[in-house]
C-alpha positions as a LaTeX table, in Angstrom:
\begin{tabular}{lrrr}
\hline
Residue & $x$ (\AA) & $y$ (\AA) & $z$ (\AA) \\
\hline
Met1 & 4.80 & 31.25 & $-3.77$ \\
Ala2 & 7.73 & 28.88 & $-2.55$ \\
Ala3 & 5.85 & 26.27 & $-2.08$ \\
Asp4 & 4.35 & 27.00 & $-5.62$ \\
Thr5 & 7.96 & 27.17 & $-7.66$ \\
Lys6 & 9.12 & 24.41 & $-5.72$ \\
Leu7 & 6.40 & 21.33 & $-6.29$ \\
Lys8 & 6.26 & 22.60 & $-9.78$ \\
Ala9 & 9.50 & 20.35 & $-10.43$ \\
Leu10 & 6.85 & 17.73 & $-9.55$ \\
Glu11 & 4.87 & 18.28 & $-12.27$ \\
Gly12 & 4.94 & 15.53 & $-15.14$ \\
His13 & 6.51 & 12.70 & $-12.90$ \\
Asp14 & 3.56 & 11.20 & $-11.67$ \\
Leu15 & 4.17 & 7.76 & $-10.64$ \\
Gly16 & 1.46 & 5.21 & $-12.52$ \\
Asp17 & $-0.46$ & 2.56 & $-14.85$ \\
Tyr18 & $-2.90$ & 4.69 & $-15.28$ \\
Asn19 & $-4.31$ & 8.07 & $-16.46$ \\
Arg20 & $-6.53$ & 10.80 & $-14.53$ \\
Lys21 & $-9.63$ & 11.49 & $-16.66$ \\
Glu22 & $-10.54$ & 14.04 & $-14.25$ \\
Leu23 & $-9.81$ & 16.58 & $-11.30$ \\
Pro24 & $-12.42$ & 16.26 & $-8.28$ \\
Thr25 & $-15.21$ & 19.34 & $-8.75$ \\
Gly26 & $-16.90$ & 19.21 & $-5.77$ \\
Ser27 & $-15.87$ & 18.60 & $-2.65$ \\
Arg28 & $-12.72$ & 16.39 & $-2.21$ \\
Trp29 & $-14.31$ & 13.87 & 1.28 \\
Ser30 & $-17.69$ & 13.81 & $-0.55$ \\
Asp31 & $-15.68$ & 12.76 & $-3.50$ \\
Thr32 & $-13.65$ & 10.05 & $-1.42$ \\
Trp33 & $-16.60$ & 8.71 & 0.86 \\
Gly34 & $-18.30$ & 7.95 & $-2.56$ \\
Val35 & $-15.67$ & 6.08 & $-4.10$ \\
Phe36 & $-15.22$ & 4.46 & $-0.33$ \\
Lys37 & $-19.34$ & 3.18 & $-0.71$ \\
Ser38 & $-19.38$ & 1.78 & $-4.11$ \\
Asn39 & $-15.47$ & 0.20 & $-3.84$ \\
Phe40 & $-15.89$ & $-1.19$ & $-0.78$ \\
Gly41 & $-14.97$ & $-4.53$ & $-1.74$ \\
Lys42 & $-11.66$ & $-3.43$ & $-3.16$ \\
Val43 & $-10.99$ & $-1.72$ & $-0.19$ \\
Val44 & $-11.26$ & $-4.83$ & 1.57 \\
Ile45 & $-9.14$ & $-6.65$ & $-0.92$ \\
Asn46 & $-6.76$ & $-4.14$ & $-0.70$ \\
Asn47 & $-6.36$ & $-4.42$ & 3.20 \\
Leu48 & $-6.38$ & $-8.61$ & 2.98 \\
Leu49 & $-2.99$ & $-7.90$ & 0.58 \\
Thr50 & $-1.49$ & $-5.71$ & 2.50 \\
Leu51 & $-2.08$ & $-7.63$ & 6.21 \\
Val52 & $-0.07$ & $-10.38$ & 4.59 \\
Phe53 & 2.77 & $-8.30$ & 4.85 \\
Phe54 & 2.47 & $-7.14$ & 8.09 \\
Val55 & 2.12 & $-11.02$ & 9.51 \\
Pro56 & 5.66 & $-11.01$ & 10.59 \\
Leu57 & 5.59 & $-7.57$ & 12.13 \\
Val58 & 2.87 & $-8.74$ & 14.51 \\
Ala59 & 4.15 & $-11.85$ & 15.24 \\
Ile60 & 7.44 & $-10.12$ & 16.46 \\
Leu61 & 5.41 & $-8.03$ & 18.44 \\
Tyr62 & 2.86 & $-11.40$ & 19.73 \\
Ile63 & 6.07 & $-13.38$ & 20.36 \\
Arg64 & 7.66 & $-10.20$ & 22.69 \\
Asn65 & 4.39 & $-9.93$ & 24.81 \\
Leu66 & 4.36 & $-13.19$ & 25.64 \\
Tyr67 & 8.09 & $-13.30$ & 26.19 \\
Val68 & 8.23 & $-10.71$ & 29.15 \\
Glu69 & 4.69 & $-12.08$ & 30.18 \\
Ser70 & 6.29 & $-15.79$ & 30.98 \\
Ile71 & 9.10 & $-13.89$ & 32.36 \\
Ala72 & 7.18 & $-11.99$ & 34.88 \\
Leu73 & 5.23 & $-15.58$ & 35.76 \\
Val74 & 8.83 & $-17.08$ & 36.56 \\
Tyr75 & 10.92 & $-14.31$ & 38.28 \\
Pro76 & 10.13 & $-13.64$ & 41.90 \\
Phe77 & 10.02 & $-9.85$ & 41.30 \\
Ser78 & 7.92 & $-9.31$ & 44.48 \\
Thr79 & 10.15 & $-9.45$ & 47.68 \\
Asn80 & 7.35 & $-8.90$ & 50.27 \\
Ile81 & 7.46 & $-12.41$ & 51.17 \\
Gly82 & 6.87 & $-11.91$ & 54.45 \\
Pro83 & 10.30 & $-13.02$ & 56.88 \\
Ala84 & 9.16 & $-16.34$ & 57.72 \\
Ser85 & 10.14 & $-17.55$ & 54.48 \\
Pro86 & 12.98 & $-20.50$ & 55.01 \\
His87 & 14.76 & $-19.32$ & 51.53 \\
Pro88 & 15.84 & $-15.44$ & 51.76 \\
Val89 & 15.19 & $-13.71$ & 48.75 \\
Pro90 & 17.77 & $-11.39$ & 47.11 \\
Asp91 & 16.74 & $-7.61$ & 46.57 \\
Met92 & 15.02 & $-7.76$ & 43.06 \\
Ala93 & 14.74 & $-3.93$ & 42.42 \\
Gly94 & 15.71 & $-3.31$ & 38.75 \\
Val95 & 15.72 & $-6.76$ & 37.18 \\
Ala96 & 12.18 & $-6.62$ & 35.98 \\
Glu97 & 12.59 & $-3.41$ & 33.91 \\
Gly98 & 16.08 & $-4.56$ & 32.94 \\
Leu99 & 14.93 & $-7.68$ & 31.82 \\
Asn100 & 12.19 & $-5.73$ & 29.43 \\
Leu101 & 14.87 & $-3.36$ & 28.50 \\
Ser102 & 16.96 & $-6.37$ & 27.27 \\
Ser103 & 13.73 & $-8.23$ & 25.83 \\
Asp104 & 13.04 & $-5.03$ & 23.90 \\
Ile105 & 16.52 & $-4.74$ & 22.51 \\
Met106 & 16.10 & $-8.23$ & 20.93 \\
Phe107 & 12.59 & $-8.08$ & 19.13 \\
Tyr108 & 12.52 & $-4.50$ & 18.46 \\
Ser109 & 15.53 & $-4.68$ & 16.09 \\
Leu110 & 13.93 & $-7.78$ & 14.42 \\
Ala111 & 11.05 & $-5.53$ & 13.97 \\
Ile112 & 12.65 & $-3.18$ & 12.11 \\
Val113 & 13.72 & $-5.55$ & 9.69 \\
Ala114 & 9.89 & $-7.16$ & 9.67 \\
Ala115 & 8.65 & $-3.29$ & 9.09 \\
Leu116 & 10.62 & $-3.43$ & 6.11 \\
Ile117 & 8.68 & $-6.38$ & 4.89 \\
Ala118 & 5.27 & $-4.35$ & 5.81 \\
Ala119 & 6.73 & $-1.81$ & 3.67 \\
Val120 & 5.57 & $-3.81$ & 0.82 \\
Gly121 & 2.03 & $-3.57$ & 1.88 \\
Leu122 & 2.57 & 0.21 & 2.62 \\
Ala123 & 3.72 & 1.00 & $-1.21$ \\
Gly124 & 1.06 & $-1.39$ & $-2.69$ \\
Ser125 & $-1.65$ & $-0.21$ & $-0.39$ \\
Met126 & $-1.34$ & 3.90 & $-0.73$ \\
Tyr127 & $-0.43$ & 3.17 & $-4.36$ \\
Ser128 & $-4.01$ & 1.35 & $-5.03$ \\
Met129 & $-5.86$ & 3.78 & $-2.55$ \\
Lys130 & $-4.40$ & 6.63 & $-4.79$ \\
Lys131 & $-5.47$ & 5.03 & $-7.90$ \\
Leu132 & $-8.50$ & 4.27 & $-6.63$ \\
Val133 & $-9.54$ & 8.00 & $-6.02$ \\
Asn134 & $-8.02$ & 9.42 & $-8.75$ \\
Thr135 & $-9.52$ & 6.94 & $-11.21$ \\
His136 & $-12.76$ & 6.57 & $-9.18$ \\
Gly137 & $-12.79$ & 3.02 & $-9.08$ \\
Lys138 & $-9.67$ & 0.86 & $-11.04$ \\
Phe139 & $-8.48$ & $-1.45$ & $-8.82$ \\
Thr140 & $-6.34$ & $-4.76$ & $-9.94$ \\
Val141 & $-4.16$ & $-6.99$ & $-7.89$ \\
Lys142 & $-1.92$ & $-6.09$ & $-10.66$ \\
Gly143 & $-1.87$ & $-2.16$ & $-9.81$ \\
Tyr144 & $-1.25$ & $-3.46$ & $-7.04$ \\
Phe145 & 2.07 & $-4.81$ & $-7.01$ \\
His146 & 2.87 & $-2.20$ & $-9.89$ \\
Gly147 & 2.65 & 0.00 & $-7.00$ \\
Val148 & 5.13 & $-2.16$ & $-4.84$ \\
Lys149 & 7.44 & $-2.19$ & $-8.26$ \\
Val150 & 7.16 & 1.34 & $-8.72$ \\
Ser151 & 7.45 & 3.09 & $-5.28$ \\
Tyr152 & 9.09 & 0.30 & $-2.41$ \\
Leu153 & 12.10 & 1.99 & $-2.10$ \\
Asn154 & 10.38 & 5.68 & $-1.59$ \\
Thr155 & 8.54 & 3.93 & 0.73 \\
Ala156 & 11.10 & 1.33 & 2.53 \\
Leu157 & 13.42 & 4.63 & 3.62 \\
Pro158 & 10.75 & 6.59 & 5.49 \\
Val159 & 9.79 & 3.26 & 7.20 \\
Leu160 & 13.11 & 2.30 & 8.18 \\
Leu161 & 13.85 & 5.78 & 9.57 \\
Phe162 & 10.94 & 5.89 & 11.67 \\
Ser163 & 11.35 & 2.37 & 12.70 \\
Leu164 & 14.99 & 3.31 & 14.23 \\
Val165 & 13.56 & 6.58 & 15.52 \\
Leu166 & 10.90 & 4.58 & 17.42 \\
Tyr167 & 13.06 & 1.67 & 18.43 \\
Ala168 & 15.75 & 4.49 & 20.17 \\
Thr169 & 12.60 & 5.62 & 21.72 \\
Val170 & 11.07 & 2.39 & 23.18 \\
Leu171 & 14.55 & 1.70 & 24.95 \\
Val172 & 14.66 & 5.35 & 26.13 \\
Cys173 & 11.73 & 4.45 & 27.94 \\
Asp174 & 12.63 & 1.34 & 29.46 \\
Trp175 & 15.56 & 3.04 & 30.50 \\
Lys176 & 13.92 & 5.81 & 32.22 \\
Glu177 & 11.83 & 2.88 & 34.05 \\
Tyr178 & 15.02 & 0.96 & 34.98 \\
Thr179 & 16.79 & 3.91 & 36.53 \\
Ile180 & 14.04 & 4.83 & 38.54 \\
Ala181 & 13.51 & 1.45 & 39.90 \\
Leu182 & 16.85 & 1.43 & 40.53 \\
Gly183 & 16.07 & 4.77 & 43.11 \\
Asn184 & 18.50 & 7.45 & 40.76 \\
Ser185 & 17.28 & 10.48 & 39.79 \\
Ala186 & 14.40 & 10.55 & 37.44 \\
Ala187 & 14.90 & 14.07 & 35.92 \\
Trp188 & 17.30 & 13.32 & 32.65 \\
Pro189 & 15.45 & 9.89 & 32.08 \\
Ile190 & 12.33 & 11.29 & 31.92 \\
Thr191 & 13.16 & 14.65 & 29.58 \\
Ala192 & 14.94 & 12.79 & 27.29 \\
Met193 & 11.90 & 10.18 & 27.07 \\
Val194 & 10.01 & 13.13 & 26.53 \\
Leu195 & 12.31 & 14.48 & 23.96 \\
Met196 & 12.34 & 11.30 & 22.19 \\
Ile197 & 8.53 & 11.39 & 22.11 \\
Ile198 & 8.50 & 14.27 & 20.27 \\
Leu199 & 10.88 & 13.56 & 17.74 \\
Thr200 & 9.04 & 10.52 & 17.14 \\
Val201 & 5.89 & 12.10 & 16.27 \\
Val202 & 7.66 & 14.75 & 14.18 \\
Val203 & 9.73 & 12.18 & 12.12 \\
Gly204 & 6.55 & 10.15 & 11.84 \\
Leu205 & 4.67 & 13.04 & 10.00 \\
Ile206 & 7.58 & 13.73 & 8.13 \\
Cys207 & 7.70 & 10.42 & 6.91 \\
Leu208 & 4.23 & 10.06 & 6.39 \\
Trp209 & 4.76 & 12.85 & 3.81 \\
Phe210 & 7.65 & 10.98 & 2.45 \\
Met211 & 5.45 & 7.97 & 1.49 \\
Ala212 & 2.91 & 10.29 & 0.14 \\
Val213 & 5.72 & 11.54 & $-2.70$ \\
Gly214 & 7.09 & 8.85 & $-3.17$ \\
Val215 & 4.24 & 7.21 & $-3.85$ \\
Ser216 & 2.80 & 9.72 & $-5.95$ \\
Tyr217 & 5.74 & 11.53 & $-8.06$ \\
Lys218 & 9.07 & 9.67 & $-9.28$ \\
Val219 & 11.72 & 11.64 & $-7.76$ \\
Lys220 & 15.06 & 11.36 & $-6.31$ \\
Pro221 & 15.82 & 10.90 & $-2.73$ \\
Trp222 & 17.43 & 14.40 & $-1.91$ \\
Gln223 & 14.20 & 15.96 & $-3.76$ \\
Leu224 & 11.74 & 13.37 & $-1.82$ \\
Ile225 & 12.91 & 14.80 & 1.69 \\
Lys226 & 12.80 & 18.68 & 0.08 \\
Asn227 & 8.91 & 18.65 & $-1.11$ \\
Ser228 & 7.87 & 16.54 & 2.26 \\
Phe229 & 9.76 & 19.27 & 4.40 \\
Val230 & 8.03 & 22.43 & 1.79 \\
Leu231 & 4.47 & 20.36 & 2.15 \\
Met232 & 4.68 & 19.55 & 5.51 \\
Ile233 & 5.49 & 23.20 & 6.95 \\
Gly234 & 3.33 & 24.60 & 4.15 \\
Phe235 & 0.21 & 22.17 & 5.63 \\
Ile236 & 1.30 & 21.49 & 9.61 \\
Ile237 & $-2.00$ & 22.21 & 10.90 \\
Gln238 & $-4.00$ & 20.02 & 8.00 \\
Thr239 & $-1.09$ & 17.85 & 8.43 \\
Ile240 & $-1.38$ & 17.25 & 12.15 \\
Phe241 & $-5.20$ & 17.01 & 12.07 \\
Met242 & $-5.45$ & 14.23 & 9.40 \\
Ala243 & $-2.67$ & 12.17 & 10.65 \\
Gly244 & $-5.29$ & 11.66 & 13.96 \\
Ile245 & $-8.08$ & 11.33 & 11.80 \\
Ala246 & $-6.42$ & 8.51 & 9.15 \\
Leu247 & $-4.90$ & 7.17 & 12.29 \\
Ile248 & $-7.34$ & 6.38 & 14.02 \\
Pro249 & $-7.93$ & 2.70 & 14.26 \\
Val250 & $-4.40$ & 2.35 & 15.69 \\
Trp251 & $-5.97$ & 4.99 & 18.97 \\
Phe252 & $-8.13$ & 2.13 & 19.39 \\
Leu253 & $-5.19$ & $-0.12$ & 20.21 \\
Phe254 & $-3.90$ & 2.08 & 22.96 \\
Met255 & $-7.29$ & 1.82 & 24.76 \\
Gly256 & $-9.01$ & $-0.75$ & 26.99 \\
Ser257 & $-8.93$ & $-4.45$ & 26.03 \\
Phe258 & $-12.69$ & $-3.89$ & 24.66 \\
Met259 & $-11.23$ & $-1.22$ & 22.07 \\
Arg260 & $-8.20$ & $-3.44$ & 21.04 \\
Ile261 & $-10.46$ & $-6.27$ & 20.52 \\
Ile262 & $-12.16$ & $-3.71$ & 17.76 \\
Ala263 & $-8.94$ & $-2.65$ & 16.63 \\
Tyr264 & $-7.55$ & $-5.76$ & 15.98 \\
Ile265 & $-11.06$ & $-6.82$ & 13.91 \\
Ile266 & $-10.93$ & $-3.46$ & 12.03 \\
Phe267 & $-7.11$ & $-3.90$ & 11.26 \\
Ile268 & $-8.38$ & $-6.80$ & 9.37 \\
Val269 & $-11.37$ & $-5.95$ & 7.44 \\
Leu270 & $-9.90$ & $-2.51$ & 6.56 \\
Gly271 & $-7.96$ & $-0.94$ & 8.43 \\
Phe272 & $-4.76$ & $-0.92$ & 6.73 \\
Ser273 & $-7.00$ & 0.32 & 3.51 \\
Tyr274 & $-9.01$ & 3.33 & 5.53 \\
Val275 & $-5.43$ & 4.85 & 6.32 \\
Ser276 & $-3.83$ & 4.91 & 3.33 \\
Leu277 & $-7.23$ & 5.90 & 1.83 \\
Cys278 & $-7.64$ & 9.00 & 4.32 \\
Trp279 & $-4.09$ & 9.89 & 3.88 \\
Met280 & $-3.88$ & 9.97 & 0.35 \\
Ser281 & $-6.79$ & 11.41 & $-0.43$ \\
Phe282 & $-5.82$ & 14.33 & 1.91 \\
Thr283 & $-2.40$ & 14.27 & 0.03 \\
Gln284 & $-3.75$ & 14.52 & $-3.28$ \\
Trp285 & $-5.76$ & 17.19 & $-2.49$ \\
Cys286 & $-2.78$ & 18.91 & $-1.52$ \\
Phe287 & $-0.64$ & 18.17 & $-4.78$ \\
Asp288 & $-3.56$ & 19.39 & $-6.71$ \\
Met289 & $-3.54$ & 22.60 & $-5.11$ \\
Tyr290 & $-0.02$ & 23.39 & $-6.79$ \\
Ile291 & 0.38 & 20.39 & $-9.27$ \\
Thr292 & $-2.37$ & 20.47 & $-11.77$ \\
Pro293 & $-1.90$ & 17.12 & $-13.63$ \\
Asn294 & $-1.38$ & 17.97 & $-17.84$ \\
Met295 & $-4.31$ & 15.37 & $-18.61$ \\
Glu296 & $-3.98$ & 16.17 & $-22.18$ \\
Lys297 & $-0.33$ & 15.26 & $-22.37$ \\
Glu298 & $-1.17$ & 11.87 & $-20.25$ \\
Lys299 & $-3.97$ & 10.59 & $-22.79$ \\
Gln300 & $-1.05$ & 11.72 & $-25.54$ \\
Ala301 & 1.13 & 9.56 & $-23.82$ \\
Ala302 & $-1.23$ & 6.47 & $-22.86$ \\
Arg303 & $-2.96$ & 6.76 & $-26.98$ \\
Ala304 & 0.60 & 6.08 & $-28.34$ \\
Lys305 & 0.74 & 2.71 & $-25.88$ \\
Met306 & $-2.68$ & 1.79 & $-27.64$ \\
Thr307 & $-3.14$ & $-0.81$ & $-30.42$ \\
Glu308 & $-4.48$ & $-0.23$ & $-33.87$ \\
Lys309 & $-7.62$ & $-2.19$ & $-32.72$ \\
Glu310 & $-7.94$ & 0.02 & $-29.33$ \\
Leu311 & $-7.28$ & 3.35 & $-31.60$ \\
Ala312 & $-10.44$ & 2.04 & $-33.74$ \\
Ala313 & $-12.84$ & 1.16 & $-30.72$ \\
Glu314 & $-11.69$ & 4.14 & $-28.98$ \\
Lys315 & $-12.75$ & 6.68 & $-32.38$ \\
Glu316 & $-15.95$ & 5.07 & $-32.66$ \\
Glu317 & $-16.77$ & 5.63 & $-28.79$ \\
Glu318 & $-16.21$ & 8.92 & $-29.39$ \\
Glu319 & $-18.19$ & 9.46 & $-32.64$ \\
Lys320 & $-21.21$ & 7.85 & $-30.87$ \\
Arg321 & $-21.15$ & 9.94 & $-27.62$ \\
Ile322 & $-20.65$ & 13.08 & $-30.29$ \\
Ala323 & $-24.03$ & 11.86 & $-31.96$ \\
Arg324 & $-25.63$ & 11.53 & $-28.68$ \\
Glu325 & $-25.17$ & 14.69 & $-27.58$ \\
Ile326 & $-26.10$ & 16.54 & $-31.29$ \\
Leu327 & $-29.59$ & 14.59 & $-31.12$ \\
Ala328 & $-30.28$ & 15.52 & $-27.33$ \\
Ala329 & $-29.40$ & 19.07 & $-28.09$ \\
Gly330 & $-31.13$ & 18.47 & $-31.66$ \\
Lys331 & $-34.32$ & 17.71 & $-30.68$ \\
Ser332 & $-36.83$ & 20.07 & $-28.74$ \\
Glu333 & $-39.92$ & 19.12 & $-27.25$ \\
Leu334 & $-41.23$ & 22.73 & $-28.67$ \\
Val335 & $-41.45$ & 21.05 & $-31.88$ \\
Gly336 & $-41.79$ & 17.36 & $-31.47$ \\
Arg337 & $-45.08$ & 17.27 & $-29.18$ \\
Pro338 & $-48.43$ & 19.56 & $-29.81$ \\
Ile339 & $-48.95$ & 22.30 & $-27.16$ \\
Met340 & $-51.91$ & 23.87 & $-27.21$ \\
Pro341 & $-51.95$ & 27.68 & $-27.66$ \\
Met342 & $-53.12$ & 29.63 & $-24.73$ \\
Ala343 & $-55.17$ & 32.69 & $-25.43$ \\
Gly344 & $-57.41$ & 34.32 & $-22.99$ \\
Glu345 & $-57.90$ & 31.11 & $-21.19$ \\
Glu346 & $-58.98$ & 32.04 & $-17.58$ \\
Val347 & $-57.29$ & 30.57 & $-14.62$ \\
Thr348 & $-58.60$ & 31.25 & $-11.07$ \\
Ala349 & $-56.38$ & 33.16 & $-9.00$ \\
Leu350 & $-55.87$ & 33.82 & $-5.28$ \\
Ser351 & $-56.76$ & 37.12 & $-3.80$ \\
Ala352 & $-55.38$ & 39.40 & $-1.28$ \\
Val353 & $-57.64$ & 37.24 & 1.29 \\
Phe354 & $-58.72$ & 33.48 & 0.68 \\
Gly355 & $-59.71$ & 30.92 & 2.49 \\
Arg356 & $-60.08$ & 26.90 & 2.00 \\
Gly357 & $-62.49$ & 27.21 & $-0.46$ \\
Asp358 & $-60.96$ & 29.89 & $-2.74$ \\
Ile359 & $-57.57$ & 27.53 & $-2.49$ \\
Ala360 & $-59.84$ & 24.62 & $-3.60$ \\
Ala361 & $-61.16$ & 26.45 & $-6.35$ \\
Val362 & $-57.45$ & 27.41 & $-7.61$ \\
Ser363 & $-56.61$ & 23.76 & $-7.83$ \\
Ala364 & $-59.72$ & 22.68 & $-9.62$ \\
Ser365 & $-59.72$ & 25.42 & $-12.05$ \\
Arg366 & $-56.06$ & 24.45 & $-12.91$ \\
Ala367 & $-56.48$ & 20.95 & $-13.13$ \\
Gln368 & $-59.50$ & 21.52 & $-15.71$ \\
Leu369 & $-56.68$ & 23.61 & $-17.68$ \\
Gln370 & $-54.21$ & 20.56 & $-16.93$ \\
Thr371 & $-57.23$ & 18.28 & $-18.59$ \\
Thr372 & $-57.88$ & 20.28 & $-21.62$ \\
Val373 & $-54.01$ & 20.45 & $-21.93$ \\
Asn374 & $-53.31$ & 17.00 & $-22.37$ \\
Gly375 & $-56.82$ & 16.38 & $-24.55$ \\
Tyr376 & $-55.44$ & 18.89 & $-26.90$ \\
Glu377 & $-51.97$ & 16.81 & $-26.98$ \\
Asp378 & $-53.67$ & 13.61 & $-27.14$ \\
Glu379 & $-55.98$ & 14.99 & $-30.11$ \\
His380 & $-52.74$ & 16.45 & $-32.03$ \\
Lys381 & $-50.08$ & 13.59 & $-31.45$ \\
Asn382 & $-50.33$ & 11.72 & $-34.71$ \\
Asp383 & $-50.02$ & 15.38 & $-36.60$ \\
Gln384 & $-47.97$ & 14.65 & $-39.55$ \\
Arg385 & $-45.61$ & 17.18 & $-38.59$ \\
Tyr386 & $-45.08$ & 15.44 & $-35.35$ \\
Val387 & $-44.73$ & 12.06 & $-36.62$ \\
Glu388 & $-42.20$ & 12.48 & $-39.31$ \\
Tyr389 & $-40.23$ & 14.92 & $-36.92$ \\
Asn390 & $-40.20$ & 12.51 & $-34.42$ \\
Lys391 & $-39.77$ & 10.01 & $-36.90$ \\
Leu392 & $-36.58$ & 11.48 & $-38.05$ \\
Phe393 & $-34.85$ & 11.30 & $-34.36$ \\
Ala394 & $-35.87$ & 8.11 & $-33.68$ \\
Glu395 & $-33.71$ & 6.20 & $-36.74$ \\
Arg396 & $-31.18$ & 8.06 & $-35.76$ \\
Glu397 & $-31.16$ & 6.95 & $-32.42$ \\
Lys398 & $-31.75$ & 3.35 & $-33.49$ \\
Ala399 & $-28.89$ & 3.65 & $-35.73$ \\
Leu400 & $-26.59$ & 3.50 & $-32.75$ \\
Gln401 & $-27.85$ & 0.33 & $-31.38$ \\
Asp402 & $-28.14$ & $-1.29$ & $-34.64$ \\
Thr403 & $-25.52$ & $-4.08$ & $-36.32$ \\
Gly404 & $-24.75$ & $-5.36$ & $-39.42$ \\
Lys405 & $-24.71$ & $-8.23$ & $-41.07$ \\
Lys406 & $-23.53$ & $-11.70$ & $-38.70$ \\
Gly407 & $-23.76$ & $-9.47$ & $-35.73$ \\
Lys408 & $-21.34$ & $-7.15$ & $-36.21$ \\
Lys409 & $-21.86$ & $-3.75$ & $-35.52$ \\
Lys410 & $-22.11$ & $-0.69$ & $-38.27$ \\
Lys411 & $-19.30$ & 1.69 & $-38.40$ \\
Ile412 & $-21.33$ & 5.20 & $-36.98$ \\
Ser413 & $-19.68$ & 8.73 & $-37.31$ \\
Ser414 & $-21.49$ & 11.52 & $-36.14$ \\
Asp415 & $-21.76$ & 12.96 & $-39.66$ \\
Asn416 & $-23.31$ & 9.64 & $-41.67$ \\
Leu417 & $-26.44$ & 10.08 & $-38.31$ \\
Leu418 & $-26.80$ & 13.48 & $-39.20$ \\
Lys419 & $-27.62$ & 13.49 & $-42.79$ \\
\hline
\end{tabular}
């Protein structure tokens, strides 16, 4: 497959201050849901950090709305004040729309700059949520800003592109309203607005993939664009569906005032983290289909950075793990506990036709047999062969917990445990 060949070039170029332990073996979404539930506090902290970088953008949009509302209160946009007015009012057609256009030119141009500041939060949030999913719970504030350091440019470029297209779309929509208010033909303005909205949606989906690839892999700008297109086209249906799911908090902003309040609360608590977690979990699933991380190489690279003390601790922990596995596999319940030999014991069975009395008789017979078996075990549990066998494994298991002089742990290996 062409996508397979092109995307293989990304293998080994992961951006990360961590190593993946394993790939999800079950459902990706059940795995993500488990990570979300068990790390909810970390998700909230990630969201609050991201929210800080969105404050300038939110402030600009809020001030823009106040500015437009204040103009509506000051200017006499309605000419329907009656013929008895002592002061004739000039024709105000298109004035309100023109003022909206001029205010949007100013405020949304500032919003582009604020979006580049918000990109800092997006880089940290998407990197941290990707790390949270891949490592099943690792999250630190230091790791958040490491994500900003290694992936800000790959996040800022798509954010800038989307902001410019959105800026043009807002202006085209304002121009459409202004043209219609003046009484001119609405055909071309409406056509232009529809085309710009479609372009915004398409560019938005592409930019989401730009950020996913840019946060996950160290790539050059042209390779970033090429791989993002390949992934979006290869997963076009899934991309549209998952973008809709991930952006649910955003859709609330366009509903009624009550839903808008709910959206504000969601964004304050976990909105940004939710969007990042959904999108990065989906894109990691796509990457894993083509780019299987070479975990052995990653482990070797990580070990090369470890100190001698860390290597010694890792070796001891591995020895303990091996010893526990061997002990667990070596100890047999069939040998370690008395089991009554069964020879000719009768157990009442149900016939083809039976009633409640027959069922009660079978239950009583089985209970009697269980009592006999338990009695045999109690009678023989102190036999020498069982005592010595269990003592042997008990001593080995205890060795895993033993400490030497002055409270220092003994050096333990699978060899000396099993002698």
